[in-house]
Amino acid sequence: EENNVIMATVFNDSVIIHPPGFYITGLQTFPYIFLAFVYVVTLLFNCLVIYVIILNYCLHTPKFLAVGNLAVIDVILSTSIIPSMIKVFLIKDNFVPFNMCLVQIYVYYSFVSLESYALAILAYDRLIAICFPLHQNSINILRSMSYIIGLTWCFSLGINGFGTGMMTRLSFCNSLKVFSYFCDYIPVYTLACNDYTMQITVGTSLTFLILIVPFTLICLSYISILVTVYRMKSLDSRVKALGTCIEHIILVAVFYIPLITIFIFALYLHFINADLPLLSMSLASCTPPCINPIVYSLKTKEIRNRALALVRKTKIGTDQLKKRHWRVVTRKM
């Protein structure tokens, strides 16, 4: 009878029951060696891009501020999920404390939002450079780019803080098994034993704000770019203008196409294996931060040349240290 009273108060939202934590049960056989490789490559190349941009004053421009912003986001986004995934696969510890679960939800979705907005910012940079070349230095300046990036950070961190905060109003008194590769928003709130209509509304609204709106802005930017390119009289000018957009288009495709595909499969093809959307989602989360610096940043001439110069300088310094050490050894002999 006492248990019935407790359950009644739970469903009346007068008592909130938070469990010690959750158990991650999705993708138990995913190869952790692959994840470790992806994570190392992500950290190595993104940190290299950040270091090169900070070190070279000539790269302190709106374009490379946006590129550096994307690299910082990629590092934090991959760090928010890949180490915990490796822990599950390597040591078979799939328990995540409740508060840590909320932190993971917040960090992951905040930086997925920032990744989406960062791609929109890069599209804006291409739009100004191609459609308004004569006014580029007056419209797209370092200060305005800093304000745009700062606004996206404040907005993303704020709306995802609100969304994560809504999770604390749920009670969990039944299953604690989260069928995902991390503490995901939807798989967690569907385990609640009280009404989670508000969480559904918040999740739908956030999906619209962090995916649909930036993707729409990117599409509109490229429509304007294509119109401008079509009006160019010189074929070389057209090819050159479109050539500066190829890397960005690849990043947009790598980030958005898997997500859009997953949502279509989830909505219309319910008969597919339940692990397939989860596998696709995990790859969509892990691979873009790894691919971004290779496809976009290191293909950019200015960053590539300075990165190679830095590597050569480091190699020369290492060779000189080895020679000095060898001279010291031979003298002692």
Coordinates of C-alpha atoms in Angstrom, one line a residue:
E1 CA 0.0 0.0 0.0
E2 CA 2.9 2.3 0.8
N3 CA 4.4 1.7 -2.6
N4 CA 1.1 2.6 -4.2
V5 CA 1.0 5.9 -2.4
I6 CA 4.6 6.7 -3.5
M7 CA 3.7 5.8 -7.2
A8 CA 0.6 8.0 -7.0
T9 CA 2.6 11.0 -5.8
V10 CA 5.2 10.3 -8.5
F11 CA 2.6 10.5 -11.2
N12 CA 1.2 13.6 -9.7
D13 CA 4.7 15.2 -10.0
S14 CA 4.8 16.0 -6.3
V15 CA 7.8 13.7 -5.7
I16 CA 10.7 13.4 -8.1
I17 CA 12.7 10.2 -8.0
H18 CA 16.2 10.3 -9.4
P19 CA 18.1 7.0 -9.7
P20 CA 21.8 6.6 -8.9
G21 CA 22.5 6.3 -12.6
F22 CA 21.9 4.6 -15.9
Y23 CA 23.3 1.6 -17.8
I24 CA 24.3 2.2 -21.5
T25 CA 23.2 -0.9 -23.4
G26 CA 23.7 0.1 -27.1
L27 CA 26.5 -1.1 -29.4
Q28 CA 28.3 -3.4 -27.0
T29 CA 30.4 -4.8 -29.8
F30 CA 31.6 -1.6 -31.5
P31 CA 35.5 -1.8 -32.0
Y32 CA 37.1 0.4 -29.5
I33 CA 40.4 0.4 -31.5
F34 CA 38.6 2.3 -34.3
L35 CA 37.2 4.7 -31.8
A36 CA 40.7 5.3 -30.2
F37 CA 42.2 5.9 -33.7
V38 CA 39.4 8.4 -34.6
Y39 CA 39.8 10.2 -31.2
V40 CA 43.6 10.5 -31.6
V41 CA 43.4 11.8 -35.1
T42 CA 40.7 14.2 -34.1
L43 CA 42.8 15.6 -31.2
L44 CA 46.0 15.7 -33.2
F45 CA 44.8 17.5 -36.3
N46 CA 42.3 19.9 -34.6
C47 CA 44.9 20.9 -32.0
L48 CA 47.4 21.4 -34.8
V49 CA 44.9 23.7 -36.6
I50 CA 44.2 25.7 -33.4
Y51 CA 48.0 26.1 -32.7
V52 CA 48.8 27.2 -36.2
I53 CA 46.0 29.8 -36.3
I54 CA 47.0 31.2 -32.8
L55 CA 50.7 31.2 -33.7
N56 CA 50.5 33.1 -37.0
Y57 CA 49.2 36.6 -36.8
C58 CA 48.5 36.7 -40.5
L59 CA 45.8 34.1 -39.9
H60 CA 43.9 36.3 -37.4
T61 CA 41.2 37.0 -39.9
P62 CA 37.4 36.4 -39.9
K63 CA 37.7 33.3 -42.0
F64 CA 40.3 31.6 -39.9
L65 CA 38.6 32.7 -36.7
A66 CA 35.6 30.7 -37.9
V67 CA 37.9 27.7 -38.8
G68 CA 39.5 27.8 -35.4
N69 CA 36.1 28.0 -33.8
L70 CA 35.1 24.8 -35.6
A71 CA 38.3 23.1 -34.5
V72 CA 37.7 23.9 -30.8
I73 CA 34.1 22.6 -31.1
D74 CA 35.3 19.4 -32.7
V75 CA 37.8 18.7 -29.9
I76 CA 35.2 19.2 -27.1
L77 CA 32.4 17.4 -29.0
S78 CA 34.5 14.2 -29.6
T79 CA 35.8 14.4 -26.0
S80 CA 32.2 14.4 -24.7
I81 CA 31.4 10.9 -26.0
I82 CA 34.3 8.9 -27.4
P83 CA 36.2 8.4 -24.1
S84 CA 33.1 7.1 -22.4
M85 CA 32.3 4.9 -25.4
I86 CA 35.8 3.4 -25.2
K87 CA 35.3 2.8 -21.5
V88 CA 32.1 0.8 -22.1
F89 CA 33.8 -1.3 -24.8
L90 CA 37.2 -1.8 -23.2
I91 CA 36.5 -2.4 -19.5
K92 CA 32.7 -3.3 -19.8
D93 CA 31.7 -0.5 -17.4
N94 CA 28.5 0.8 -18.8
F95 CA 27.2 2.5 -15.6
V96 CA 26.9 6.3 -15.8
P97 CA 25.9 8.3 -12.6
F98 CA 22.8 10.4 -12.9
N99 CA 24.5 13.8 -12.6
M100 CA 27.2 12.8 -15.0
C101 CA 24.6 11.6 -17.5
L102 CA 23.0 15.1 -17.4
V103 CA 26.4 16.7 -18.0
Q104 CA 27.1 14.4 -21.0
I105 CA 23.7 15.3 -22.5
Y106 CA 24.3 19.0 -22.0
V107 CA 27.9 19.0 -23.4
Y108 CA 27.1 16.7 -26.3
Y109 CA 24.0 18.6 -27.5
S110 CA 25.5 22.0 -26.9
F111 CA 28.5 21.2 -29.1
V112 CA 26.4 19.5 -31.7
S113 CA 24.5 22.7 -31.9
L114 CA 27.7 24.7 -32.1
E115 CA 29.0 22.4 -34.8
S116 CA 25.8 23.0 -36.9
Y117 CA 26.1 26.8 -36.4
A118 CA 29.8 26.8 -37.1
L119 CA 29.1 25.2 -40.5
A120 CA 26.5 28.0 -41.1
I121 CA 29.1 30.6 -40.1
L122 CA 31.5 29.2 -42.7
A123 CA 28.8 29.3 -45.3
Y124 CA 28.2 33.0 -44.4
D125 CA 31.9 33.6 -44.9
R126 CA 31.8 32.1 -48.4
L127 CA 28.6 34.1 -49.1
I128 CA 30.3 37.4 -48.3
A129 CA 33.5 36.5 -50.1
I130 CA 31.7 35.5 -53.4
C131 CA 28.6 37.6 -53.5
F132 CA 30.0 40.8 -52.0
P133 CA 33.7 40.8 -52.7
L134 CA 34.1 44.6 -52.8
H135 CA 32.5 45.0 -49.4
Q136 CA 34.1 42.0 -47.8
N137 CA 36.6 44.0 -45.7
S138 CA 33.8 46.3 -44.4
I139 CA 31.1 43.7 -43.7
N140 CA 33.0 40.6 -42.6
I141 CA 35.5 42.0 -40.2
L142 CA 37.1 40.3 -37.2
R143 CA 34.9 42.1 -34.7
S144 CA 31.6 41.2 -36.4
M145 CA 32.8 37.5 -36.8
S146 CA 33.7 37.5 -33.1
Y147 CA 30.2 38.7 -32.2
I148 CA 28.5 36.1 -34.4
I149 CA 30.5 33.3 -32.9
G150 CA 30.0 34.6 -29.4
L151 CA 26.3 34.8 -30.0
T152 CA 26.1 31.2 -31.2
W153 CA 28.0 30.0 -28.2
C154 CA 25.7 31.9 -25.8
F155 CA 22.5 30.7 -27.6
S156 CA 23.6 27.1 -27.8
L157 CA 24.8 26.8 -24.2
G158 CA 21.7 28.6 -23.0
I159 CA 19.0 26.6 -24.9
N160 CA 20.7 23.3 -24.2
G161 CA 21.0 24.2 -20.5
F162 CA 17.3 24.8 -20.4
G163 CA 16.6 21.4 -22.2
T164 CA 18.9 19.5 -19.9
G165 CA 17.4 21.2 -16.9
M166 CA 14.0 19.9 -17.9
M167 CA 15.3 16.4 -17.4
T168 CA 15.6 17.0 -13.6
R169 CA 11.7 17.2 -13.4
L170 CA 11.4 13.5 -14.5
S171 CA 11.1 10.5 -12.2
F172 CA 12.7 7.2 -13.0
C173 CA 11.2 4.2 -11.2
N174 CA 11.4 1.4 -13.8
S175 CA 14.1 0.5 -16.3
L176 CA 17.4 2.3 -16.1
K177 CA 18.8 0.8 -19.4
V178 CA 19.6 3.4 -22.0
F179 CA 19.6 1.9 -25.5
S180 CA 22.2 4.2 -27.0
Y181 CA 26.0 4.7 -27.2
F182 CA 25.9 7.4 -24.5
C183 CA 23.4 9.2 -22.3
D184 CA 21.2 10.4 -25.1
Y185 CA 18.3 12.8 -24.5
I186 CA 15.4 10.9 -26.0
P187 CA 16.4 7.3 -24.8
V188 CA 16.8 8.8 -21.3
Y189 CA 13.5 10.7 -21.0
T190 CA 11.5 7.8 -22.5
L191 CA 12.5 5.8 -19.4
A192 CA 10.6 8.2 -17.1
C193 CA 7.5 7.0 -15.2
N194 CA 5.8 10.4 -15.1
D195 CA 4.6 12.6 -18.0
Y196 CA 7.4 13.7 -20.4
T197 CA 5.3 15.6 -22.9
M198 CA 7.3 18.8 -22.1
Q199 CA 10.6 17.0 -22.8
I200 CA 9.2 15.8 -26.2
T201 CA 8.3 19.4 -27.0
V202 CA 11.7 20.7 -25.9
G203 CA 13.5 18.0 -27.9
T204 CA 11.5 18.7 -31.1
S205 CA 12.1 22.5 -30.7
L206 CA 15.8 22.0 -30.1
T207 CA 16.1 19.7 -33.2
F208 CA 14.5 22.5 -35.3
L209 CA 16.7 25.2 -33.8
I210 CA 20.0 23.3 -33.9
L211 CA 19.7 21.4 -37.2
I212 CA 16.9 22.7 -39.5
V213 CA 17.5 26.4 -39.0
P214 CA 21.3 26.3 -39.7
F215 CA 20.9 23.8 -42.6
T216 CA 18.2 26.1 -44.1
L217 CA 20.6 29.1 -43.8
I218 CA 23.4 27.1 -45.5
C219 CA 21.1 26.2 -48.4
L220 CA 20.0 29.8 -48.8
S221 CA 23.6 30.9 -48.8
Y222 CA 24.5 28.5 -51.6
I223 CA 21.5 29.5 -53.6
S224 CA 22.7 33.1 -53.5
I225 CA 26.3 31.9 -54.3
L226 CA 25.1 29.9 -57.3
V227 CA 23.1 32.9 -58.6
T228 CA 26.1 35.1 -58.3
V229 CA 28.4 32.5 -59.9
Y230 CA 25.9 32.1 -62.8
R231 CA 26.1 35.8 -63.5
M232 CA 29.9 35.8 -63.8
K233 CA 31.0 36.1 -67.4
S234 CA 34.3 34.3 -67.1
L235 CA 34.4 30.5 -66.8
D236 CA 37.6 30.7 -64.8
S237 CA 36.0 33.0 -62.3
R238 CA 33.1 30.6 -61.9
V239 CA 35.4 27.6 -61.4
K240 CA 37.5 29.5 -58.9
A241 CA 34.5 30.7 -56.9
L242 CA 33.0 27.3 -56.7
G243 CA 36.3 25.7 -55.9
T244 CA 36.5 27.6 -52.7
C245 CA 33.2 26.0 -51.6
I246 CA 34.0 22.4 -52.2
E247 CA 35.6 21.6 -48.9
H248 CA 32.8 23.3 -47.0
I249 CA 30.1 21.4 -49.0
I250 CA 31.8 18.1 -48.1
L251 CA 31.7 19.0 -44.4
V252 CA 28.0 19.9 -44.6
A253 CA 27.3 16.6 -46.4
V254 CA 29.3 14.6 -43.8
F255 CA 27.5 16.2 -40.9
Y256 CA 23.9 16.6 -42.1
I257 CA 23.3 13.6 -44.5
P258 CA 23.7 10.9 -41.9
L259 CA 21.4 12.7 -39.4
I260 CA 18.8 13.3 -42.1
T261 CA 19.0 9.7 -43.2
I262 CA 18.6 8.4 -39.7
F263 CA 15.5 10.5 -39.0
I264 CA 13.9 9.3 -42.3
F265 CA 14.7 5.7 -41.4
A266 CA 13.3 6.1 -37.9
L267 CA 10.1 7.7 -39.2
Y268 CA 9.3 5.5 -42.2
L269 CA 11.3 2.3 -42.0
H270 CA 10.5 0.8 -38.6
F271 CA 11.3 -2.7 -39.8
I272 CA 15.1 -2.2 -40.0
N273 CA 17.5 -3.6 -37.4
A274 CA 17.4 -1.4 -34.3
D275 CA 21.2 -1.3 -34.2
L276 CA 21.6 0.3 -37.6
P277 CA 20.3 3.8 -36.7
L278 CA 22.4 3.6 -33.5
L279 CA 25.5 2.7 -35.5
S280 CA 24.8 5.4 -38.0
M281 CA 24.2 8.0 -35.3
S282 CA 27.5 7.1 -33.5
L283 CA 29.5 7.3 -36.7
A284 CA 27.8 10.6 -37.5
S285 CA 28.8 11.9 -34.1
C286 CA 32.4 10.6 -34.2
T287 CA 33.6 11.1 -37.8
P288 CA 32.9 14.8 -38.6
P289 CA 35.3 16.1 -35.9
C290 CA 37.9 13.8 -37.3
I291 CA 37.3 14.6 -41.0
N292 CA 36.8 18.4 -40.6
P293 CA 40.4 19.5 -40.1
I294 CA 41.7 17.1 -42.8
V295 CA 39.2 18.1 -45.5
Y296 CA 38.8 21.8 -44.7
S297 CA 41.5 23.3 -42.6
L298 CA 44.6 21.3 -43.8
K299 CA 43.4 21.7 -47.5
T300 CA 43.5 25.4 -47.0
K301 CA 46.7 26.7 -48.5
E302 CA 47.6 29.1 -45.7
I303 CA 47.1 26.6 -42.9
R304 CA 48.7 23.7 -44.8
N305 CA 51.9 25.7 -45.6
R306 CA 52.3 26.9 -42.0
A307 CA 51.6 23.4 -40.6
L308 CA 54.2 21.9 -42.8
A309 CA 56.7 24.6 -41.9
L310 CA 56.0 23.9 -38.2
V311 CA 56.6 20.1 -38.7
R312 CA 59.8 20.8 -40.6
K313 CA 61.0 23.2 -37.9
T314 CA 60.2 20.6 -35.2
K315 CA 62.1 17.9 -37.2
I316 CA 65.1 20.1 -37.6
G317 CA 65.1 20.9 -33.9
T318 CA 64.9 17.2 -33.1
D319 CA 67.8 16.4 -35.5
Q320 CA 70.0 19.1 -33.9
L321 CA 69.3 17.7 -30.4
K322 CA 70.3 14.2 -31.6
K323 CA 73.5 15.5 -33.1
R324 CA 74.4 17.4 -29.9
H325 CA 73.7 14.3 -27.8
W326 CA 75.9 12.2 -30.2
R327 CA 78.7 14.7 -29.9
V328 CA 78.5 14.6 -26.1
V329 CA 78.5 10.8 -26.1
T330 CA 81.6 10.6 -28.5
R331 CA 83.5 13.1 -26.4
K332 CA 83.0 11.1 -23.2
M333 CA 84.1 8.0 -25.0

